[in-house]
Amino acid sequence: MSKRVILVTGTPCVGKTSVSHLLASKLDAEYVNLTDLAIREGLISGKDKKRGSIIVDGGKMKQRLREVIKENDKDTVVDGHYAVNVVPKNLATHVFVLRRDPIELKKFMEQSGFSGPKLWENLASEILDVCLVDALNVHGEGKVCELDTTGKNAEQIAQEILGVLKGLKKCRVGLVDWLGKLESEGLLDDYLKI
Ligand SMILES: Nc1ncnc2c1ncn2[C@@H]1O[C@H](COP(=O)(O)OP(=O)(O)OP(=O)(O)O)[C@@H](O)[C@H]1O
Ligand SMILES: [Mg+2]
């Protein structure tokens, strides 16, 4: 079987790293975390002082990922919210977009120390489907599978991904409508603040 390159994307704090670690160990795959790779190998073009984060050099990152994926002879799990923009399109075999109800996601973000504009910006990204739209813009339908992780633990989510990889579970998009849900609950103004 040819090597699979499985992208795990989604809004910050949605649970990508927890799930990707488990998935990689279950598949005996190479695990690549984009932030760690950028820092370890200096694939950085600057610092975003306002957000307190690094700015990744997209060109260098893409080139390095091409090498990393070609060099290893196992499957690769790539973990990062901008994975679709830096993994060469022709190499990616599956894109899993993890989704989480904004009410639960906000709690995860707060527990991880997010606050202020960083919290509201990222929460808005989840409500407005930014990672899903990015994934579909790059890959179109077919490769892109959306998973609602709300109320599930990492093991359950990893099992769902394995189900899709084995052809036991359908790969689908259009599963969630956070905007509609929050609106119907009268909570939109409390969660969408930008
Ligand atoms: N399924 C889950 N149930 C409960 N808590 C979880 C779950 N998945 C992750 N968490 C917790 O939520 C936080 C964020 O998880 P994680 O680091 O896996 O997210 P991430 O998507 O990789 O975030 P980032 O984009 O910042 O790297 C962590 O504190 C983690 O322990
Ligand atoms: Mg992570």
mmCIF file of C-alpha atoms and ligand atoms in Angstrom:
data_model
loop_
_atom_site.group_PDB
_atom_site.id
_atom_site.type_symbol
_atom_site.label_atom_id
_atom_site.label_comp_id
_atom_site.label_asym_id
_atom_site.label_seq_id
_atom_site.Cartn_x
_atom_site.Cartn_y
_atom_site.Cartn_z
ATOM 1 C CA MET A 1 0.000 0.000 0.000
ATOM 2 C CA SER A 2 1.287 3.467 -0.800
ATOM 3 C CA LYS A 3 2.206 5.803 2.014
ATOM 4 C CA ARG A 4 -0.593 7.889 3.457
ATOM 5 C CA VAL A 5 -0.125 11.524 4.429
ATOM 6 C CA ILE A 6 -2.857 12.402 6.905
ATOM 7 C CA LEU A 7 -3.415 16.043 7.795
ATOM 8 C CA VAL A 8 -5.117 16.863 11.101
ATOM 9 C CA THR A 9 -6.281 20.446 11.119
ATOM 10 C CA GLY A 10 -8.728 22.646 13.003
ATOM 11 C CA THR A 11 -8.956 25.750 15.154
ATOM 12 C CA PRO A 12 -6.344 26.181 17.924
ATOM 13 C CA CYS A 13 -7.227 24.134 21.038
ATOM 14 C CA VAL A 14 -9.708 21.901 19.244
ATOM 15 C CA GLY A 15 -7.615 18.836 20.168
ATOM 16 C CA LYS A 16 -5.388 18.246 17.111
ATOM 17 C CA THR A 17 -2.221 17.336 19.002
ATOM 18 C CA SER A 18 -3.935 14.985 21.474
ATOM 19 C CA VAL A 19 -5.630 13.125 18.607
ATOM 20 C CA SER A 20 -2.662 13.167 16.212
ATOM 21 C CA HIS A 21 -0.312 11.605 18.798
ATOM 22 C CA LEU A 22 -2.754 8.767 19.397
ATOM 23 C CA LEU A 23 -3.457 8.299 15.699
ATOM 24 C CA ALA A 24 0.242 8.204 14.803
ATOM 25 C CA SER A 25 0.927 5.591 17.475
ATOM 26 C CA LYS A 26 -2.016 3.435 16.350
ATOM 27 C CA LEU A 27 -0.868 3.602 12.705
ATOM 28 C CA ASP A 28 2.829 3.347 13.575
ATOM 29 C CA ALA A 29 3.164 6.540 11.526
ATOM 30 C CA GLU A 30 5.661 9.389 11.623
ATOM 31 C CA TYR A 31 4.238 12.304 13.649
ATOM 32 C CA VAL A 32 4.984 15.866 12.508
ATOM 33 C CA ASN A 33 3.880 18.903 14.523
ATOM 34 C CA LEU A 34 4.196 22.020 12.361
ATOM 35 C CA THR A 35 4.952 24.449 15.207
ATOM 36 C CA ASP A 36 7.651 22.156 16.650
ATOM 37 C CA LEU A 37 9.193 21.603 13.208
ATOM 38 C CA ALA A 38 9.260 25.359 12.489
ATOM 39 C CA ILE A 39 10.985 26.143 15.792
ATOM 40 C CA ARG A 40 13.378 23.168 15.726
ATOM 41 C CA GLU A 41 14.550 23.866 12.187
ATOM 42 C CA GLY A 42 14.246 27.663 12.149
ATOM 43 C CA LEU A 43 11.602 27.756 9.393
ATOM 44 C CA ILE A 44 10.553 31.172 10.629
ATOM 45 C CA SER A 45 10.365 34.523 8.888
ATOM 46 C CA GLY A 46 9.629 36.714 11.914
ATOM 47 C CA LYS A 47 7.622 37.246 15.050
ATOM 48 C CA ASP A 48 4.080 38.538 15.380
ATOM 49 C CA LYS A 49 4.507 40.807 18.405
ATOM 50 C CA LYS A 50 0.789 41.597 18.677
ATOM 51 C CA ARG A 51 -0.176 37.929 18.897
ATOM 52 C CA GLY A 52 2.975 36.741 20.663
ATOM 53 C CA SER A 53 3.497 34.049 18.032
ATOM 54 C CA ILE A 54 6.027 33.090 15.380
ATOM 55 C CA ILE A 55 5.518 33.742 11.665
ATOM 56 C CA VAL A 56 6.306 30.579 9.742
ATOM 57 C CA ASP A 57 8.204 30.803 6.458
ATOM 58 C CA GLY A 58 5.652 29.015 4.267
ATOM 59 C CA GLY A 59 8.042 28.345 1.384
ATOM 60 C CA LYS A 60 10.763 26.805 3.565
ATOM 61 C CA MET A 61 8.187 24.801 5.498
ATOM 62 C CA LYS A 62 6.690 23.342 2.333
ATOM 63 C CA GLN A 63 10.111 22.336 1.015
ATOM 64 C CA ARG A 64 11.110 20.726 4.331
ATOM 65 C CA LEU A 65 7.803 18.838 4.579
ATOM 66 C CA ARG A 66 8.291 17.485 1.063
ATOM 67 C CA GLU A 67 11.655 16.069 2.208
ATOM 68 C CA VAL A 68 10.375 14.738 5.550
ATOM 69 C CA ILE A 69 7.458 12.936 3.881
ATOM 70 C CA LYS A 70 9.651 11.464 1.109
ATOM 71 C CA GLU A 71 12.438 10.405 3.515
ATOM 72 C CA ASN A 72 10.317 8.282 5.836
ATOM 73 C CA ASP A 73 8.865 5.030 4.633
ATOM 74 C CA LYS A 74 5.855 5.031 6.924
ATOM 75 C CA ASP A 75 2.579 6.921 6.858
ATOM 76 C CA THR A 76 2.824 10.518 8.102
ATOM 77 C CA VAL A 77 0.432 12.362 10.416
ATOM 78 C CA VAL A 78 0.806 16.151 10.092
ATOM 79 C CA ASP A 79 -0.631 18.189 12.979
ATOM 80 C CA GLY A 80 -1.269 21.911 12.566
ATOM 81 C CA HIS A 81 -4.008 24.418 11.858
ATOM 82 C CA TYR A 82 -2.384 25.587 8.601
ATOM 83 C CA ALA A 83 -1.373 22.093 7.397
ATOM 84 C CA VAL A 84 -3.371 22.443 4.166
ATOM 85 C CA ASN A 85 -1.341 25.514 3.219
ATOM 86 C CA VAL A 86 2.120 23.985 3.695
ATOM 87 C CA VAL A 87 1.883 20.268 2.914
ATOM 88 C CA PRO A 88 2.350 19.922 -0.866
ATOM 89 C CA LYS A 89 -1.158 19.350 -2.219
ATOM 90 C CA ASN A 90 -0.257 16.320 -4.307
ATOM 91 C CA LEU A 91 1.291 14.544 -1.287
ATOM 92 C CA ALA A 92 -1.679 14.858 1.092
ATOM 93 C CA THR A 93 -3.938 11.804 0.983
ATOM 94 C CA HIS A 94 -6.453 12.685 3.742
ATOM 95 C CA VAL A 95 -7.457 15.911 5.490
ATOM 96 C CA PHE A 96 -9.343 15.655 8.792
ATOM 97 C CA VAL A 97 -10.824 18.920 10.033
ATOM 98 C CA LEU A 98 -11.631 18.646 13.735
ATOM 99 C CA ARG A 99 -14.618 20.719 14.842
ATOM 100 C CA ARG A 100 -15.798 21.504 18.363
ATOM 101 C CA ASP A 101 -18.898 23.282 19.640
ATOM 102 C CA PRO A 102 -17.782 26.867 20.418
ATOM 103 C CA ILE A 103 -19.282 26.639 23.925
ATOM 104 C CA GLU A 104 -16.955 23.712 24.738
ATOM 105 C CA LEU A 105 -14.061 25.120 22.694
ATOM 106 C CA LYS A 106 -14.142 28.396 24.647
ATOM 107 C CA LYS A 107 -13.712 26.402 27.876
ATOM 108 C CA PHE A 108 -10.742 24.483 26.389
ATOM 109 C CA MET A 109 -9.211 27.789 25.250
ATOM 110 C CA GLU A 110 -9.614 29.383 28.670
ATOM 111 C CA GLN A 111 -8.113 26.312 30.358
ATOM 112 C CA SER A 112 -5.148 26.598 27.972
ATOM 113 C CA GLY A 113 -4.635 30.252 28.927
ATOM 114 C CA PHE A 114 -6.199 31.993 25.921
ATOM 115 C CA SER A 115 -7.824 35.335 26.656
ATOM 116 C CA GLY A 116 -8.669 38.661 25.020
ATOM 117 C CA PRO A 117 -8.401 39.144 21.238
ATOM 118 C CA LYS A 118 -6.560 35.839 20.720
ATOM 119 C CA LEU A 119 -9.460 33.919 22.253
ATOM 120 C CA TRP A 120 -12.162 35.828 20.352
ATOM 121 C CA GLU A 121 -10.321 35.645 17.008
ATOM 122 C CA ASN A 122 -9.844 31.901 17.277
ATOM 123 C CA LEU A 123 -13.393 31.319 18.475
ATOM 124 C CA ALA A 124 -14.688 33.335 15.492
ATOM 125 C CA SER A 125 -12.574 31.131 13.177
ATOM 126 C CA GLU A 126 -14.329 28.048 14.527
ATOM 127 C CA ILE A 127 -17.808 29.616 14.306
ATOM 128 C CA LEU A 128 -17.143 30.785 10.721
ATOM 129 C CA ASP A 129 -15.635 27.451 9.501
ATOM 130 C CA VAL A 130 -12.265 29.019 8.556
ATOM 131 C CA CYS A 131 -10.183 25.798 8.663
ATOM 132 C CA LEU A 132 -12.834 23.833 6.786
ATOM 133 C CA VAL A 133 -13.121 26.498 4.075
ATOM 134 C CA ASP A 134 -9.299 26.620 3.763
ATOM 135 C CA ALA A 135 -9.159 22.829 3.416
ATOM 136 C CA LEU A 136 -11.906 22.789 0.782
ATOM 137 C CA ASN A 137 -10.315 25.681 -1.123
ATOM 138 C CA VAL A 138 -7.062 23.746 -1.416
ATOM 139 C CA HIS A 139 -8.317 20.186 -1.849
ATOM 140 C CA GLY A 140 -11.971 20.343 -2.869
ATOM 141 C CA GLU A 141 -14.368 17.664 -1.626
ATOM 142 C CA GLY A 142 -13.301 14.036 -1.428
ATOM 143 C CA LYS A 143 -10.101 14.191 0.592
ATOM 144 C CA VAL A 144 -11.546 16.508 3.245
ATOM 145 C CA CYS A 145 -13.429 14.914 6.152
ATOM 146 C CA GLU A 146 -15.013 16.888 8.979
ATOM 147 C CA LEU A 147 -15.362 15.381 12.460
ATOM 148 C CA ASP A 148 -17.486 16.792 15.273
ATOM 149 C CA THR A 149 -15.342 16.153 18.358
ATOM 150 C CA THR A 150 -17.743 17.780 20.854
ATOM 151 C CA GLY A 151 -18.014 15.712 24.043
ATOM 152 C CA LYS A 152 -15.635 13.042 22.737
ATOM 153 C CA ASN A 153 -12.243 12.050 24.090
ATOM 154 C CA ALA A 154 -9.114 11.709 21.971
ATOM 155 C CA GLU A 155 -9.459 7.911 21.792
ATOM 156 C CA GLN A 156 -12.999 8.157 20.368
ATOM 157 C CA ILE A 157 -11.880 10.744 17.805
ATOM 158 C CA ALA A 158 -8.854 8.682 16.760
ATOM 159 C CA GLN A 159 -11.169 5.661 16.323
ATOM 160 C CA GLU A 160 -13.449 7.715 14.053
ATOM 161 C CA ILE A 161 -10.463 8.672 11.905
ATOM 162 C CA LEU A 162 -9.355 5.039 11.738
ATOM 163 C CA GLY A 163 -12.926 4.132 10.703
ATOM 164 C CA VAL A 164 -12.713 6.540 7.757
ATOM 165 C CA LEU A 165 -9.225 5.300 6.798
ATOM 166 C CA LYS A 166 -10.488 1.695 6.792
ATOM 167 C CA GLY A 167 -13.544 2.660 4.709
ATOM 168 C CA LEU A 168 -15.937 1.754 7.546
ATOM 169 C CA LYS A 169 -17.125 5.308 8.112
ATOM 170 C CA LYS A 170 -18.089 7.913 5.522
ATOM 171 C CA CYS A 171 -15.902 10.959 4.985
ATOM 172 C CA ARG A 172 -18.268 13.925 5.138
ATOM 173 C CA VAL A 173 -18.304 17.702 5.217
ATOM 174 C CA GLY A 174 -21.117 20.046 6.251
ATOM 175 C CA LEU A 175 -21.660 18.311 9.578
ATOM 176 C CA VAL A 176 -21.893 21.302 11.849
ATOM 177 C CA ASP A 177 -23.527 24.732 11.798
ATOM 178 C CA TRP A 178 -22.215 26.603 14.834
ATOM 179 C CA LEU A 179 -23.531 29.940 13.585
ATOM 180 C CA GLY A 180 -27.081 28.563 13.294
ATOM 181 C CA LYS A 181 -26.827 26.695 16.598
ATOM 182 C CA LEU A 182 -25.620 29.722 18.577
ATOM 183 C CA GLU A 183 -28.215 31.936 16.922
ATOM 184 C CA SER A 184 -31.074 29.560 17.745
ATOM 185 C CA GLU A 185 -29.867 29.413 21.356
ATOM 186 C CA GLY A 186 -29.664 33.222 21.552
ATOM 187 C CA LEU A 187 -25.915 32.978 22.261
ATOM 188 C CA LEU A 188 -24.377 34.334 19.060
ATOM 189 C CA ASP A 189 -23.503 37.769 20.496
ATOM 190 C CA ASP A 190 -21.827 36.118 23.511
ATOM 191 C CA TYR A 191 -19.539 33.984 21.342
ATOM 192 C CA LEU A 192 -18.952 35.905 18.097
ATOM 193 C CA LYS A 193 -17.223 39.086 19.214
ATOM 194 C CA ILE A 194 -15.262 40.309 16.218
HETATM 195 N N1 LIG B 1 -11.062 15.294 23.587
HETATM 196 C C1 LIG B 1 -10.673 16.059 24.595
HETATM 197 N N2 LIG B 1 -11.370 16.116 25.736
HETATM 198 C C2 LIG B 1 -10.992 16.921 26.748
HETATM 199 N N3 LIG B 1 -9.891 17.726 26.714
HETATM 200 C C3 LIG B 1 -9.154 17.708 25.603
HETATM 201 C C4 LIG B 1 -9.494 16.885 24.471
HETATM 202 N N4 LIG B 1 -8.592 17.102 23.493
HETATM 203 C C5 LIG B 1 -7.747 18.017 23.979
HETATM 204 N N5 LIG B 1 -8.062 18.379 25.235
HETATM 205 C C6 LIG B 1 -7.374 19.399 26.037
HETATM 206 O O1 LIG B 1 -7.583 20.649 25.359
HETATM 207 C C7 LIG B 1 -6.363 21.379 25.247
HETATM 208 C C8 LIG B 1 -5.993 21.579 23.795
HETATM 209 O O2 LIG B 1 -5.719 20.306 23.199
HETATM 210 P P1 LIG B 1 -4.594 20.140 22.086
HETATM 211 O O3 LIG B 1 -3.311 20.715 22.551
HETATM 212 O O4 LIG B 1 -4.618 18.705 21.675
HETATM 213 O O5 LIG B 1 -5.227 21.060 20.958
HETATM 214 P P2 LIG B 1 -4.546 21.583 19.596
HETATM 215 O O6 LIG B 1 -5.664 21.621 18.599
HETATM 216 O O7 LIG B 1 -3.361 20.783 19.274
HETATM 217 O O8 LIG B 1 -4.138 23.072 19.991
HETATM 218 P P3 LIG B 1 -3.035 24.024 19.275
HETATM 219 O O9 LIG B 1 -3.625 24.442 17.956
HETATM 220 O O10 LIG B 1 -2.927 25.183 20.216
HETATM 221 O O11 LIG B 1 -1.777 23.234 19.125
HETATM 222 C C9 LIG B 1 -5.322 20.561 26.037
HETATM 223 O O12 LIG B 1 -5.276 21.081 27.335
HETATM 224 C C10 LIG B 1 -5.881 19.154 26.040
HETATM 225 O O13 LIG B 1 -5.473 18.433 27.177
HETATM 226 MG MG MG B 2 -1.348 21.367 19.013
#
